Amino acid sequence: MKNETLMQYFEWDLPADGLLWKRCAAQAPKLKALGITKVWLPPAYKGMNGMNDVGYGVYDTYDLGEFEQKGTVSTKYGTREEYLKAVKALQKNGIEVLADVVLNHMMGADGCERVNALETAENNRNQSIGNIKEISAWTIFNFPGRAGKYSDFTWNSSHFNGVDWDEASKRKAVYLFEGKKWDAQTDEEKGNFDYLMGADLDMENAVVRSQLIKWGLWYEETVGMDGFRLDAVKHIKAGFYKEWLDKIREKTGKNMFAVAEYWHADLRRLLRYLDSVDHCMSLFDVPMHFNFYNASNQGGTYDMRYLLDNTLAEHRSDCAVTFVDNHDTQPGQALCSFVQSWFKPLAYACILFRKEGLPCIFYGDLYGLPSHNIPPMVNLRKMIKIRELYAYGEQKDYFDHENVVGWVRMGADEWENSGMAVLLSDGPGGQKRMYMGKKFSGMEFKDVIGKCTETVVIGEDGWGEFRVDGGSVSVWVSVAAYEYLETEIA
Ligand code: CA
Ligand code: CA
């Protein structure tokens, strides 16, 4: 089977010009030619900040850029019609579409309500401060601009656990509503990390759960997406998305792919979550991202033997979506942990050329981050193509040196000229003997990425001695593959 490659088709600081859906539709053939097989589109529904909302400040999940709400019909990315066209254009090019699903919280309510609530400590949500008191909470969502189209359901405080703002006293604190508990099965940071922001949905409430399933079915019927990217799952009762996905998959009869964001560097929490949802979804390999980030910050002193240790790809590869950076780790964001540019080719080699995990390409790496004067990553296009064409066959690892590590892919017969030898160094360059296989005996290999210009001849015994320059990656492929790529990418 052809290697799959996912792309995150947005970054945080895109211009609020309402043009992303149109650009995406126009780019669909190019994405296909590049080797992209799945695209993750940003949240497509109206956020509290209208055109300026990246999409995570969810106001109305039924407004895909169709109603005059929050000062605009269009979302940051365009109108409902343009969104549907972009999805169709991608699918016409054989690219699956993942829709971003943000169900932890809602923001920008239409009105306030008097609610009895208990203040809980910011750093320990299980600890209350003082007594129950009446606050004024932004929890009324009746969507006057939509006027009941698609759904006449309206929201009030009974559907939420809490908020972080009392409009009466103008006070910011984490308020838990009377008679409510924070959702069980959430991350244990801050005692219980159910609450993140806005009005937090109460997943213990059966009305809420059934409304969200109803919405999911409407969304699928309207858009016809192929899968989902699930936002902020560590803040949501684990059982919720298990039920939600089961229902959507069952009712649509589609085996919808899903990848969730459980933002934690500790592999054990990710494994625990996967166990608790019966592995009904994949997770982003956050531990691997942090390994890349840490290695990139150590200027050559990182021990490369451990680069892939404690990652989801190593421990539960079937459920791993690997990535280098995303809209939250880019410069300017709260979770900023942007992998330094010198290390990016090494990191992308790990996610693109290894067997384990589905790699996710970040928009900001492919196209650059103009608002931060960051140019597109050199050679990323070529690397995606190399994955599509040549990263096949058995994998043999040589993670045996603190600076220079590598692996080979021994090729697969159905992929012409496939097979490669990859070397990374975070410090000085070096050589390594690696076994390509006897079928390559006598063949010439060239480095298609790095600075090595010599030719390596594979010995009679199937071994080759490959080289990498300092602080870089070299990817050795057969001369036939090398020449094909030179013309293909030019
Ligand atoms: Ca929550
Ligand atoms: Ca909740």
PDB file of C-alpha atoms in Angstrom, residues 297-395:
ATOM      1  CA  ASN A 297      17.812  23.202  21.633  1.00  0.00           C
ATOM      2  CA  GLN A 298      20.891  21.319  22.748  1.00  0.00           C
ATOM      3  CA  GLY A 299      23.127  22.422  19.906  1.00  0.00           C
ATOM      4  CA  GLY A 300      24.688  19.028  19.308  1.00  0.00           C
ATOM      5  CA  THR A 301      24.946  17.673  22.845  1.00  0.00           C
ATOM      6  CA  TYR A 302      21.724  15.636  22.705  1.00  0.00           C
ATOM      7  CA  ASP A 303      22.273  11.877  22.821  1.00  0.00           C
ATOM      8  CA  MET A 304      20.757  10.861  19.516  1.00  0.00           C
ATOM      9  CA  ARG A 305      20.521   7.192  20.564  1.00  0.00           C
ATOM     10  CA  TYR A 306      17.467   8.180  22.596  1.00  0.00           C
ATOM     11  CA  LEU A 307      15.780  10.448  20.027  1.00  0.00           C
ATOM     12  CA  LEU A 308      12.813   8.128  19.543  1.00  0.00           C
ATOM     13  CA  ASP A 309      12.598   6.789  23.086  1.00  0.00           C
ATOM     14  CA  ASN A 310       9.342   7.041  25.018  1.00  0.00           C
ATOM     15  CA  THR A 311       7.386   8.010  21.935  1.00  0.00           C
ATOM     16  CA  LEU A 312       3.993   6.754  20.854  1.00  0.00           C
ATOM     17  CA  ALA A 313       5.487   5.677  17.510  1.00  0.00           C
ATOM     18  CA  GLU A 314       7.836   3.302  19.343  1.00  0.00           C
ATOM     19  CA  HIS A 315       5.276   1.952  21.786  1.00  0.00           C
ATOM     20  CA  ARG A 316       1.896   2.015  20.008  1.00  0.00           C
ATOM     21  CA  SER A 317       2.731   2.729  16.378  1.00  0.00           C
ATOM     22  CA  ASP A 318      -0.733   1.833  15.058  1.00  0.00           C
ATOM     23  CA  CYS A 319      -2.187   4.758  17.017  1.00  0.00           C
ATOM     24  CA  ALA A 320       0.578   7.310  16.417  1.00  0.00           C
ATOM     25  CA  VAL A 321       0.271  10.440  14.315  1.00  0.00           C
ATOM     26  CA  THR A 322       3.756  11.889  14.312  1.00  0.00           C
ATOM     27  CA  PHE A 323       4.471  15.571  13.740  1.00  0.00           C
ATOM     28  CA  VAL A 324       7.263  18.093  14.070  1.00  0.00           C
ATOM     29  CA  ASP A 325       5.294  21.265  14.853  1.00  0.00           C
ATOM     30  CA  ASN A 326       1.732  22.589  14.749  1.00  0.00           C
ATOM     31  CA  HIS A 327      -0.409  25.717  15.233  1.00  0.00           C
ATOM     32  CA  ASP A 328       0.065  25.546  19.022  1.00  0.00           C
ATOM     33  CA  THR A 329       3.845  25.058  19.053  1.00  0.00           C
ATOM     34  CA  GLN A 330       4.600  27.815  16.547  1.00  0.00           C
ATOM     35  CA  PRO A 331       6.148  31.110  17.729  1.00  0.00           C
ATOM     36  CA  GLY A 332       3.770  33.430  19.582  1.00  0.00           C
ATOM     37  CA  GLN A 333       1.561  30.679  21.019  1.00  0.00           C
ATOM     38  CA  ALA A 334       1.150  29.693  24.676  1.00  0.00           C
ATOM     39  CA  LEU A 335       2.482  26.187  24.059  1.00  0.00           C
ATOM     40  CA  CYS A 336       5.294  27.497  21.849  1.00  0.00           C
ATOM     41  CA  SER A 337       7.947  24.822  21.518  1.00  0.00           C
ATOM     42  CA  PHE A 338       9.043  25.371  17.932  1.00  0.00           C
ATOM     43  CA  VAL A 339      11.702  22.949  16.738  1.00  0.00           C
ATOM     44  CA  GLN A 340      14.769  24.951  15.678  1.00  0.00           C
ATOM     45  CA  SER A 341      15.194  25.229  11.935  1.00  0.00           C
ATOM     46  CA  TRP A 342      18.573  23.420  11.755  1.00  0.00           C
ATOM     47  CA  PHE A 343      16.964  20.342  13.289  1.00  0.00           C
ATOM     48  CA  LYS A 344      13.762  20.330  11.231  1.00  0.00           C
ATOM     49  CA  PRO A 345      15.136  18.186   8.363  1.00  0.00           C
ATOM     50  CA  LEU A 346      16.322  15.606  10.924  1.00  0.00           C
ATOM     51  CA  ALA A 347      12.910  15.586  12.605  1.00  0.00           C
ATOM     52  CA  TYR A 348      11.031  15.337   9.312  1.00  0.00           C
ATOM     53  CA  ALA A 349      13.301  12.449   8.258  1.00  0.00           C
ATOM     54  CA  CYS A 350      12.189  10.626  11.410  1.00  0.00           C
ATOM     55  CA  ILE A 351       8.482  11.072  10.753  1.00  0.00           C
ATOM     56  CA  LEU A 352       8.597  10.627   6.960  1.00  0.00           C
ATOM     57  CA  PHE A 353      11.081   7.809   6.378  1.00  0.00           C
ATOM     58  CA  ARG A 354      10.367   5.463   9.249  1.00  0.00           C
ATOM     59  CA  LYS A 355       7.794   2.721   9.293  1.00  0.00           C
ATOM     60  CA  GLU A 356       6.012   3.766  12.463  1.00  0.00           C
ATOM     61  CA  GLY A 357       3.256   6.342  12.612  1.00  0.00           C
ATOM     62  CA  LEU A 358       1.258   8.486  10.211  1.00  0.00           C
ATOM     63  CA  PRO A 359       3.248  11.703   9.634  1.00  0.00           C
ATOM     64  CA  CYS A 360       1.517  15.102   9.751  1.00  0.00           C
ATOM     65  CA  ILE A 361       3.105  17.951   7.795  1.00  0.00           C
ATOM     66  CA  PHE A 362       2.652  21.429   9.278  1.00  0.00           C
ATOM     67  CA  TYR A 363       1.406  24.171   6.931  1.00  0.00           C
ATOM     68  CA  GLY A 364       3.903  26.596   8.486  1.00  0.00           C
ATOM     69  CA  ASP A 365       6.804  24.300   7.620  1.00  0.00           C
ATOM     70  CA  LEU A 366       5.692  23.750   4.029  1.00  0.00           C
ATOM     71  CA  TYR A 367       4.718  27.359   3.259  1.00  0.00           C
ATOM     72  CA  GLY A 368       6.577  29.299   5.953  1.00  0.00           C
ATOM     73  CA  LEU A 369       5.275  31.582   8.701  1.00  0.00           C
ATOM     74  CA  PRO A 370       5.379  35.027   7.073  1.00  0.00           C
ATOM     75  CA  SER A 371       4.128  36.817  10.193  1.00  0.00           C
ATOM     76  CA  HIS A 372       7.255  35.571  11.983  1.00  0.00           C
ATOM     77  CA  ASN A 373       9.582  35.936   8.973  1.00  0.00           C
ATOM     78  CA  ILE A 374      10.111  32.189   8.901  1.00  0.00           C
ATOM     79  CA  PRO A 375      10.677  30.832   5.378  1.00  0.00           C
ATOM     80  CA  PRO A 376       9.400  27.474   4.116  1.00  0.00           C
ATOM     81  CA  MET A 377      11.552  24.555   5.202  1.00  0.00           C
ATOM     82  CA  VAL A 378      14.153  23.751   2.558  1.00  0.00           C
ATOM     83  CA  ASN A 379      13.656  20.343   0.929  1.00  0.00           C
ATOM     84  CA  LEU A 380      10.397  19.501   2.708  1.00  0.00           C
ATOM     85  CA  ARG A 381       8.572  18.990  -0.603  1.00  0.00           C
ATOM     86  CA  LYS A 382      11.286  16.670  -1.784  1.00  0.00           C
ATOM     87  CA  MET A 383      11.177  14.725   1.478  1.00  0.00           C
ATOM     88  CA  ILE A 384       7.406  14.203   1.226  1.00  0.00           C
ATOM     89  CA  LYS A 385       7.928  12.880  -2.302  1.00  0.00           C
ATOM     90  CA  ILE A 386      10.723  10.587  -1.165  1.00  0.00           C
ATOM     91  CA  ARG A 387       8.365   9.126   1.416  1.00  0.00           C
ATOM     92  CA  GLU A 388       5.675   8.532  -1.187  1.00  0.00           C
ATOM     93  CA  LEU A 389       8.023   6.836  -3.656  1.00  0.00           C
ATOM     94  CA  TYR A 390      10.870   5.193  -1.777  1.00  0.00           C
ATOM     95  CA  ALA A 391      10.295   4.772   1.996  1.00  0.00           C
ATOM     96  CA  TYR A 392       9.270   1.117   1.803  1.00  0.00           C
ATOM     97  CA  GLY A 393      10.391  -2.240   3.034  1.00  0.00           C
ATOM     98  CA  GLU A 394      11.983  -3.651   6.120  1.00  0.00           C
ATOM     99  CA  GLN A 395      13.592  -1.217   8.544  1.00  0.00           C
TER     100      GLN A 395
END
